[in-house]
Amino acid sequence: KNIIAVEPNPVLAETCRNNGITTIQNMIEGTNNLKANVIVGFEVIEHLFSPKEFLNMCFNNLKNNGILMLTCPNIKGFDMSVLEDISDEIDAEHLNYFSLYSLSLLLERIGFKIIETSTPGQLDTDIVKNKIMTGEYLIDETNFIQKLVFNKEISANFQKFLIDNKLSSNMMIIAKKP
Protein backbone atom coordinates (compact mmCIF):
# COMPACT_ATOMS: atom_id res chain seq x y z
CA LYS A 1 0.00 0.00 0.00
CA ASN A 2 2.91 2.33 0.66
CA ILE A 3 5.99 2.42 -1.56
CA ILE A 4 9.09 4.23 -0.38
CA ALA A 5 12.03 4.73 -2.72
CA VAL A 6 15.52 5.12 -1.34
CA GLU A 7 17.37 6.87 -4.15
CA PRO A 8 20.62 8.82 -3.74
CA ASN A 9 20.64 10.33 -7.24
CA PRO A 10 18.84 13.72 -7.11
CA VAL A 11 17.44 13.45 -10.66
CA LEU A 12 16.12 9.91 -10.11
CA ALA A 13 14.77 10.86 -6.66
CA GLU A 14 12.84 13.73 -8.28
CA THR A 15 11.51 11.34 -10.94
CA CYS A 16 10.23 9.07 -8.16
CA ARG A 17 8.57 12.01 -6.40
CA ASN A 18 7.00 13.17 -9.66
CA ASN A 19 5.45 9.72 -9.97
CA GLY A 20 3.87 9.99 -6.52
CA ILE A 21 6.41 7.80 -4.71
CA THR A 22 7.55 8.82 -1.25
CA THR A 23 11.32 9.17 -1.65
CA ILE A 24 14.22 9.28 0.75
CA GLN A 25 17.12 10.88 -1.09
CA ASN A 26 19.91 8.88 0.49
CA MET A 27 21.78 5.60 0.30
CA ILE A 28 20.14 2.64 2.07
CA GLU A 29 23.17 2.68 4.37
CA GLY A 30 22.06 6.16 5.49
CA THR A 31 18.59 5.04 6.56
CA ASN A 32 17.45 3.49 9.79
CA ASN A 33 14.37 1.63 10.87
CA LEU A 34 12.28 1.77 7.72
CA LYS A 35 10.79 -1.55 8.79
CA ALA A 36 9.73 -2.45 5.28
CA ASN A 37 7.93 -5.63 4.24
CA VAL A 38 9.90 -5.81 0.98
CA ILE A 39 13.16 -4.29 -0.22
CA VAL A 40 14.26 -4.64 -3.84
CA GLY A 41 17.61 -3.85 -5.38
CA PHE A 42 17.61 -4.19 -9.16
CA GLU A 43 21.14 -4.09 -10.62
CA VAL A 44 22.56 -2.25 -7.58
CA ILE A 45 24.78 -4.52 -5.49
CA GLU A 46 27.48 -4.95 -8.14
CA HIS A 47 28.10 -1.16 -8.05
CA LEU A 48 28.66 -0.82 -4.30
CA PHE A 49 31.91 -0.36 -2.40
CA SER A 50 30.57 -2.42 0.50
CA PRO A 51 27.90 -4.94 -0.48
CA LYS A 52 28.01 -6.46 3.00
CA GLU A 53 27.19 -3.09 4.61
CA PHE A 54 24.35 -2.61 2.10
CA LEU A 55 22.91 -6.06 2.89
CA ASN A 56 23.24 -5.48 6.65
CA MET A 57 21.25 -2.25 6.29
CA CYS A 58 18.63 -4.06 4.20
CA PHE A 59 18.39 -6.69 6.94
CA ASN A 60 18.04 -4.01 9.64
CA ASN A 61 15.41 -2.10 7.64
CA LEU A 62 13.21 -5.16 7.04
CA LYS A 63 10.45 -6.33 9.34
CA ASN A 64 10.66 -9.91 10.57
CA ASN A 65 9.62 -12.20 7.71
CA GLY A 66 10.39 -9.34 5.32
CA ILE A 67 11.58 -10.13 1.81
CA LEU A 68 14.69 -8.93 -0.02
CA MET A 69 14.85 -9.30 -3.81
CA LEU A 70 18.12 -8.68 -5.63
CA THR A 71 19.13 -8.87 -9.28
CA CYS A 72 22.63 -8.53 -10.66
CA PRO A 73 24.98 -10.03 -13.23
CA ASN A 74 26.01 -13.66 -12.67
CA ILE A 75 29.78 -14.03 -13.12
CA LYS A 76 29.26 -17.77 -13.73
CA GLY A 77 26.70 -17.14 -16.49
CA PHE A 78 27.15 -18.20 -20.10
CA ASP A 79 27.93 -14.95 -21.87
CA MET A 80 30.28 -13.77 -19.13
CA SER A 81 32.04 -17.15 -19.07
CA VAL A 82 32.46 -17.21 -22.85
CA LEU A 83 33.29 -13.56 -23.47
CA GLU A 84 35.29 -12.97 -20.29
CA ASP A 85 36.92 -9.51 -20.35
CA ILE A 86 35.10 -8.42 -23.54
CA SER A 87 31.72 -8.92 -21.87
CA ASP A 88 29.88 -5.63 -21.47
CA GLU A 89 29.28 -6.62 -17.84
CA ILE A 90 32.99 -6.36 -17.10
CA ASP A 91 33.42 -2.62 -16.67
CA ALA A 92 34.64 0.08 -14.30
CA GLU A 93 31.17 0.60 -12.82
CA HIS A 94 30.91 -2.99 -11.58
CA LEU A 95 32.99 -3.25 -8.43
CA ASN A 96 31.71 -6.69 -7.39
CA TYR A 97 31.02 -9.86 -9.30
CA PHE A 98 28.79 -12.49 -7.74
CA SER A 99 27.63 -15.98 -8.56
CA LEU A 100 24.42 -17.45 -7.16
CA TYR A 101 26.58 -19.33 -4.66
CA SER A 102 28.66 -16.37 -3.48
CA LEU A 103 25.73 -13.97 -3.07
CA SER A 104 23.63 -16.65 -1.35
CA LEU A 105 26.49 -17.33 1.05
CA LEU A 106 26.86 -13.63 1.88
CA LEU A 107 23.12 -13.28 2.48
CA GLU A 108 23.06 -16.35 4.73
CA ARG A 109 26.02 -15.08 6.76
CA ILE A 110 24.10 -11.86 7.42
CA GLY A 111 21.10 -13.87 8.63
CA PHE A 112 18.84 -14.13 5.59
CA LYS A 113 17.17 -17.38 4.56
CA ILE A 114 17.32 -17.96 0.80
CA ILE A 115 13.85 -18.54 -0.65
CA GLU A 116 14.56 -18.63 -4.37
CA THR A 117 17.46 -18.33 -6.79
CA SER A 118 17.18 -18.10 -10.54
CA THR A 119 18.91 -16.83 -13.64
CA PRO A 120 15.98 -15.50 -15.68
CA GLY A 121 18.09 -13.85 -18.39
CA GLN A 122 16.90 -14.17 -21.97
CA LEU A 123 19.75 -12.68 -23.98
CA ASP A 124 22.88 -14.76 -23.33
CA THR A 125 23.04 -16.38 -26.76
CA ASP A 126 22.13 -13.09 -28.49
CA ILE A 127 24.87 -11.23 -26.60
CA VAL A 128 27.51 -13.75 -27.70
CA LYS A 129 26.13 -13.78 -31.25
CA ASN A 130 26.32 -9.97 -31.44
CA LYS A 131 29.95 -9.97 -30.26
CA ILE A 132 30.77 -12.49 -33.00
CA MET A 133 28.93 -10.46 -35.63
CA THR A 134 30.75 -7.22 -34.70
CA GLY A 135 34.10 -9.00 -34.78
CA GLU A 136 34.78 -8.43 -31.09
CA TYR A 137 34.76 -12.18 -30.39
CA LEU A 138 36.54 -14.21 -33.04
CA ILE A 139 35.71 -17.84 -33.71
CA ASP A 140 35.83 -20.00 -36.82
CA GLU A 141 32.85 -21.61 -38.55
CA THR A 142 33.50 -24.97 -36.90
CA ASN A 143 33.46 -23.61 -33.36
CA PHE A 144 30.75 -25.14 -31.16
CA ILE A 145 29.69 -21.69 -29.92
CA GLN A 146 28.88 -20.77 -33.55
CA LYS A 147 26.39 -23.65 -33.71
CA LEU A 148 24.82 -22.69 -30.38
CA VAL A 149 24.15 -19.06 -31.20
CA PHE A 150 23.48 -18.90 -34.96
CA ASN A 151 20.98 -21.74 -35.34
CA LYS A 152 17.68 -20.19 -34.22
CA GLU A 153 16.15 -23.41 -32.85
CA ILE A 154 19.32 -24.58 -31.12
CA SER A 155 19.89 -21.08 -29.72
CA ALA A 156 16.35 -20.91 -28.25
CA ASN A 157 16.69 -24.38 -26.73
CA PHE A 158 20.13 -23.57 -25.36
CA GLN A 159 18.89 -20.31 -23.81
CA LYS A 160 16.12 -22.30 -22.09
CA PHE A 161 18.78 -24.77 -20.89
CA LEU A 162 20.79 -21.87 -19.44
CA ILE A 163 17.78 -20.54 -17.54
CA ASP A 164 16.66 -23.99 -16.32
CA ASN A 165 20.16 -24.80 -15.06
CA LYS A 166 20.83 -21.37 -13.54
CA LEU A 167 23.56 -20.56 -16.03
CA SER A 168 22.24 -17.32 -17.50
CA SER A 169 24.34 -14.22 -16.91
CA ASN A 170 21.62 -12.35 -15.04
CA MET A 171 20.53 -13.63 -11.65
CA MET A 172 17.84 -13.03 -9.08
CA ILE A 173 17.85 -13.98 -5.43
CA ILE A 174 14.90 -13.69 -3.06
CA ALA A 175 15.72 -13.95 0.63
CA LYS A 176 13.73 -13.63 3.83
CA LYS A 177 14.58 -12.08 7.18
CA PRO A 178 13.50 -14.72 9.74
mmCIF file of C-alpha atoms in Angstrom:
data_model
loop_
_atom_site.group_PDB
_atom_site.id
_atom_site.type_symbol
_atom_site.label_atom_id
_atom_site.label_comp_id
_atom_site.label_asym_id
_atom_site.label_seq_id
_atom_site.Cartn_x
_atom_site.Cartn_y
_atom_site.Cartn_z
ATOM 1 C CA LYS A 1 0.000 0.000 0.000
ATOM 2 C CA ASN A 2 2.909 2.331 0.664
ATOM 3 C CA ILE A 3 5.991 2.422 -1.562
ATOM 4 C CA ILE A 4 9.089 4.235 -0.384
ATOM 5 C CA ALA A 5 12.027 4.727 -2.723
ATOM 6 C CA VAL A 6 15.522 5.118 -1.336
ATOM 7 C CA GLU A 7 17.367 6.872 -4.149
ATOM 8 C CA PRO A 8 20.622 8.820 -3.743
ATOM 9 C CA ASN A 9 20.641 10.334 -7.238
ATOM 10 C CA PRO A 10 18.836 13.723 -7.115
ATOM 11 C CA VAL A 11 17.441 13.452 -10.660
ATOM 12 C CA LEU A 12 16.119 9.915 -10.112
ATOM 13 C CA ALA A 13 14.772 10.861 -6.665
ATOM 14 C CA GLU A 14 12.841 13.728 -8.281
ATOM 15 C CA THR A 15 11.505 11.343 -10.943
ATOM 16 C CA CYS A 16 10.232 9.075 -8.164
ATOM 17 C CA ARG A 17 8.574 12.006 -6.400
ATOM 18 C CA ASN A 18 7.001 13.174 -9.663
ATOM 19 C CA ASN A 19 5.448 9.724 -9.966
ATOM 20 C CA GLY A 20 3.871 9.988 -6.518
ATOM 21 C CA ILE A 21 6.414 7.801 -4.714
ATOM 22 C CA THR A 22 7.553 8.819 -1.246
ATOM 23 C CA THR A 23 11.316 9.172 -1.654
ATOM 24 C CA ILE A 24 14.223 9.281 0.749
ATOM 25 C CA GLN A 25 17.123 10.879 -1.089
ATOM 26 C CA ASN A 26 19.913 8.885 0.488
ATOM 27 C CA MET A 27 21.777 5.597 0.297
ATOM 28 C CA ILE A 28 20.142 2.640 2.070
ATOM 29 C CA GLU A 29 23.172 2.682 4.370
ATOM 30 C CA GLY A 30 22.057 6.164 5.491
ATOM 31 C CA THR A 31 18.585 5.044 6.558
ATOM 32 C CA ASN A 32 17.454 3.488 9.789
ATOM 33 C CA ASN A 33 14.370 1.627 10.872
ATOM 34 C CA LEU A 34 12.283 1.773 7.717
ATOM 35 C CA LYS A 35 10.788 -1.552 8.785
ATOM 36 C CA ALA A 36 9.734 -2.454 5.282
ATOM 37 C CA ASN A 37 7.931 -5.629 4.244
ATOM 38 C CA VAL A 38 9.898 -5.813 0.979
ATOM 39 C CA ILE A 39 13.155 -4.288 -0.224
ATOM 40 C CA VAL A 40 14.263 -4.639 -3.842
ATOM 41 C CA GLY A 41 17.608 -3.853 -5.382
ATOM 42 C CA PHE A 42 17.613 -4.188 -9.155
ATOM 43 C CA GLU A 43 21.136 -4.085 -10.616
ATOM 44 C CA VAL A 44 22.564 -2.252 -7.583
ATOM 45 C CA ILE A 45 24.785 -4.524 -5.490
ATOM 46 C CA GLU A 46 27.475 -4.948 -8.145
ATOM 47 C CA HIS A 47 28.098 -1.160 -8.046
ATOM 48 C CA LEU A 48 28.661 -0.820 -4.296
ATOM 49 C CA PHE A 49 31.911 -0.364 -2.399
ATOM 50 C CA SER A 50 30.574 -2.417 0.500
ATOM 51 C CA PRO A 51 27.900 -4.939 -0.484
ATOM 52 C CA LYS A 52 28.014 -6.457 3.003
ATOM 53 C CA GLU A 53 27.186 -3.090 4.614
ATOM 54 C CA PHE A 54 24.355 -2.614 2.105
ATOM 55 C CA LEU A 55 22.908 -6.058 2.889
ATOM 56 C CA ASN A 56 23.237 -5.480 6.648
ATOM 57 C CA MET A 57 21.245 -2.253 6.294
ATOM 58 C CA CYS A 58 18.631 -4.061 4.202
ATOM 59 C CA PHE A 59 18.387 -6.694 6.943
ATOM 60 C CA ASN A 60 18.044 -4.006 9.643
ATOM 61 C CA ASN A 61 15.406 -2.101 7.645
ATOM 62 C CA LEU A 62 13.214 -5.160 7.040
ATOM 63 C CA LYS A 63 10.453 -6.330 9.341
ATOM 64 C CA ASN A 64 10.663 -9.913 10.574
ATOM 65 C CA ASN A 65 9.617 -12.197 7.710
ATOM 66 C CA GLY A 66 10.394 -9.335 5.318
ATOM 67 C CA ILE A 67 11.581 -10.129 1.812
ATOM 68 C CA LEU A 68 14.690 -8.931 -0.019
ATOM 69 C CA MET A 69 14.851 -9.298 -3.807
ATOM 70 C CA LEU A 70 18.118 -8.677 -5.630
ATOM 71 C CA THR A 71 19.132 -8.871 -9.278
ATOM 72 C CA CYS A 72 22.633 -8.530 -10.658
ATOM 73 C CA PRO A 73 24.983 -10.034 -13.235
ATOM 74 C CA ASN A 74 26.012 -13.663 -12.668
ATOM 75 C CA ILE A 75 29.775 -14.028 -13.117
ATOM 76 C CA LYS A 76 29.256 -17.767 -13.728
ATOM 77 C CA GLY A 77 26.705 -17.141 -16.487
ATOM 78 C CA PHE A 78 27.155 -18.204 -20.099
ATOM 79 C CA ASP A 79 27.928 -14.955 -21.874
ATOM 80 C CA MET A 80 30.279 -13.768 -19.134
ATOM 81 C CA SER A 81 32.041 -17.154 -19.068
ATOM 82 C CA VAL A 82 32.462 -17.214 -22.851
ATOM 83 C CA LEU A 83 33.285 -13.560 -23.474
ATOM 84 C CA GLU A 84 35.290 -12.966 -20.290
ATOM 85 C CA ASP A 85 36.919 -9.512 -20.352
ATOM 86 C CA ILE A 86 35.103 -8.416 -23.536
ATOM 87 C CA SER A 87 31.722 -8.922 -21.866
ATOM 88 C CA ASP A 88 29.876 -5.628 -21.471
ATOM 89 C CA GLU A 89 29.276 -6.622 -17.837
ATOM 90 C CA ILE A 90 32.994 -6.360 -17.101
ATOM 91 C CA ASP A 91 33.417 -2.621 -16.668
ATOM 92 C CA ALA A 92 34.643 0.078 -14.304
ATOM 93 C CA GLU A 93 31.167 0.599 -12.823
ATOM 94 C CA HIS A 94 30.906 -2.985 -11.579
ATOM 95 C CA LEU A 95 32.985 -3.245 -8.434
ATOM 96 C CA ASN A 96 31.714 -6.687 -7.388
ATOM 97 C CA TYR A 97 31.018 -9.860 -9.298
ATOM 98 C CA PHE A 98 28.789 -12.488 -7.742
ATOM 99 C CA SER A 99 27.627 -15.982 -8.562
ATOM 100 C CA LEU A 100 24.424 -17.453 -7.160
ATOM 101 C CA TYR A 101 26.576 -19.333 -4.662
ATOM 102 C CA SER A 102 28.664 -16.370 -3.478
ATOM 103 C CA LEU A 103 25.730 -13.972 -3.067
ATOM 104 C CA SER A 104 23.632 -16.650 -1.354
ATOM 105 C CA LEU A 105 26.493 -17.335 1.052
ATOM 106 C CA LEU A 106 26.865 -13.628 1.877
ATOM 107 C CA LEU A 107 23.117 -13.277 2.483
ATOM 108 C CA GLU A 108 23.062 -16.348 4.728
ATOM 109 C CA ARG A 109 26.022 -15.083 6.760
ATOM 110 C CA ILE A 110 24.102 -11.860 7.417
ATOM 111 C CA GLY A 111 21.102 -13.867 8.630
ATOM 112 C CA PHE A 112 18.840 -14.127 5.591
ATOM 113 C CA LYS A 113 17.169 -17.376 4.559
ATOM 114 C CA ILE A 114 17.323 -17.958 0.801
ATOM 115 C CA ILE A 115 13.853 -18.544 -0.647
ATOM 116 C CA GLU A 116 14.564 -18.634 -4.369
ATOM 117 C CA THR A 117 17.455 -18.333 -6.788
ATOM 118 C CA SER A 118 17.178 -18.096 -10.542
ATOM 119 C CA THR A 119 18.906 -16.832 -13.644
ATOM 120 C CA PRO A 120 15.977 -15.500 -15.679
ATOM 121 C CA GLY A 121 18.090 -13.848 -18.389
ATOM 122 C CA GLN A 122 16.895 -14.165 -21.972
ATOM 123 C CA LEU A 123 19.754 -12.675 -23.976
ATOM 124 C CA ASP A 124 22.884 -14.764 -23.331
ATOM 125 C CA THR A 125 23.042 -16.378 -26.760
ATOM 126 C CA ASP A 126 22.134 -13.094 -28.490
ATOM 127 C CA ILE A 127 24.866 -11.233 -26.600
ATOM 128 C CA VAL A 128 27.513 -13.748 -27.702
ATOM 129 C CA LYS A 129 26.129 -13.785 -31.247
ATOM 130 C CA ASN A 130 26.323 -9.972 -31.443
ATOM 131 C CA LYS A 131 29.954 -9.967 -30.260
ATOM 132 C CA ILE A 132 30.772 -12.494 -32.997
ATOM 133 C CA MET A 133 28.930 -10.456 -35.632
ATOM 134 C CA THR A 134 30.745 -7.223 -34.704
ATOM 135 C CA GLY A 135 34.100 -9.004 -34.781
ATOM 136 C CA GLU A 136 34.780 -8.427 -31.090
ATOM 137 C CA TYR A 137 34.760 -12.176 -30.393
ATOM 138 C CA LEU A 138 36.539 -14.205 -33.037
ATOM 139 C CA ILE A 139 35.713 -17.839 -33.710
ATOM 140 C CA ASP A 140 35.827 -19.998 -36.817
ATOM 141 C CA GLU A 141 32.850 -21.607 -38.545
ATOM 142 C CA THR A 142 33.499 -24.974 -36.899
ATOM 143 C CA ASN A 143 33.463 -23.607 -33.362
ATOM 144 C CA PHE A 144 30.754 -25.142 -31.162
ATOM 145 C CA ILE A 145 29.688 -21.694 -29.921
ATOM 146 C CA GLN A 146 28.885 -20.771 -33.548
ATOM 147 C CA LYS A 147 26.389 -23.648 -33.712
ATOM 148 C CA LEU A 148 24.818 -22.690 -30.380
ATOM 149 C CA VAL A 149 24.151 -19.064 -31.198
ATOM 150 C CA PHE A 150 23.482 -18.902 -34.957
ATOM 151 C CA ASN A 151 20.977 -21.744 -35.339
ATOM 152 C CA LYS A 152 17.677 -20.191 -34.223
ATOM 153 C CA GLU A 153 16.146 -23.415 -32.849
ATOM 154 C CA ILE A 154 19.324 -24.577 -31.118
ATOM 155 C CA SER A 155 19.891 -21.077 -29.719
ATOM 156 C CA ALA A 156 16.351 -20.912 -28.253
ATOM 157 C CA ASN A 157 16.689 -24.375 -26.730
ATOM 158 C CA PHE A 158 20.131 -23.571 -25.362
ATOM 159 C CA GLN A 159 18.887 -20.307 -23.813
ATOM 160 C CA LYS A 160 16.117 -22.299 -22.093
ATOM 161 C CA PHE A 161 18.777 -24.769 -20.887
ATOM 162 C CA LEU A 162 20.785 -21.873 -19.439
ATOM 163 C CA ILE A 163 17.775 -20.545 -17.540
ATOM 164 C CA ASP A 164 16.658 -23.985 -16.324
ATOM 165 C CA ASN A 165 20.163 -24.797 -15.064
ATOM 166 C CA LYS A 166 20.825 -21.373 -13.537
ATOM 167 C CA LEU A 167 23.561 -20.561 -16.032
ATOM 168 C CA SER A 168 22.244 -17.322 -17.499
ATOM 169 C CA SER A 169 24.344 -14.217 -16.912
ATOM 170 C CA ASN A 170 21.616 -12.348 -15.041
ATOM 171 C CA MET A 171 20.529 -13.631 -11.646
ATOM 172 C CA MET A 172 17.837 -13.027 -9.083
ATOM 173 C CA ILE A 173 17.846 -13.979 -5.426
ATOM 174 C CA ILE A 174 14.904 -13.695 -3.060
ATOM 175 C CA ALA A 175 15.721 -13.951 0.631
ATOM 176 C CA LYS A 176 13.728 -13.630 3.834
ATOM 177 C CA LYS A 177 14.577 -12.085 7.181
ATOM 178 C CA PRO A 178 13.502 -14.722 9.737
#
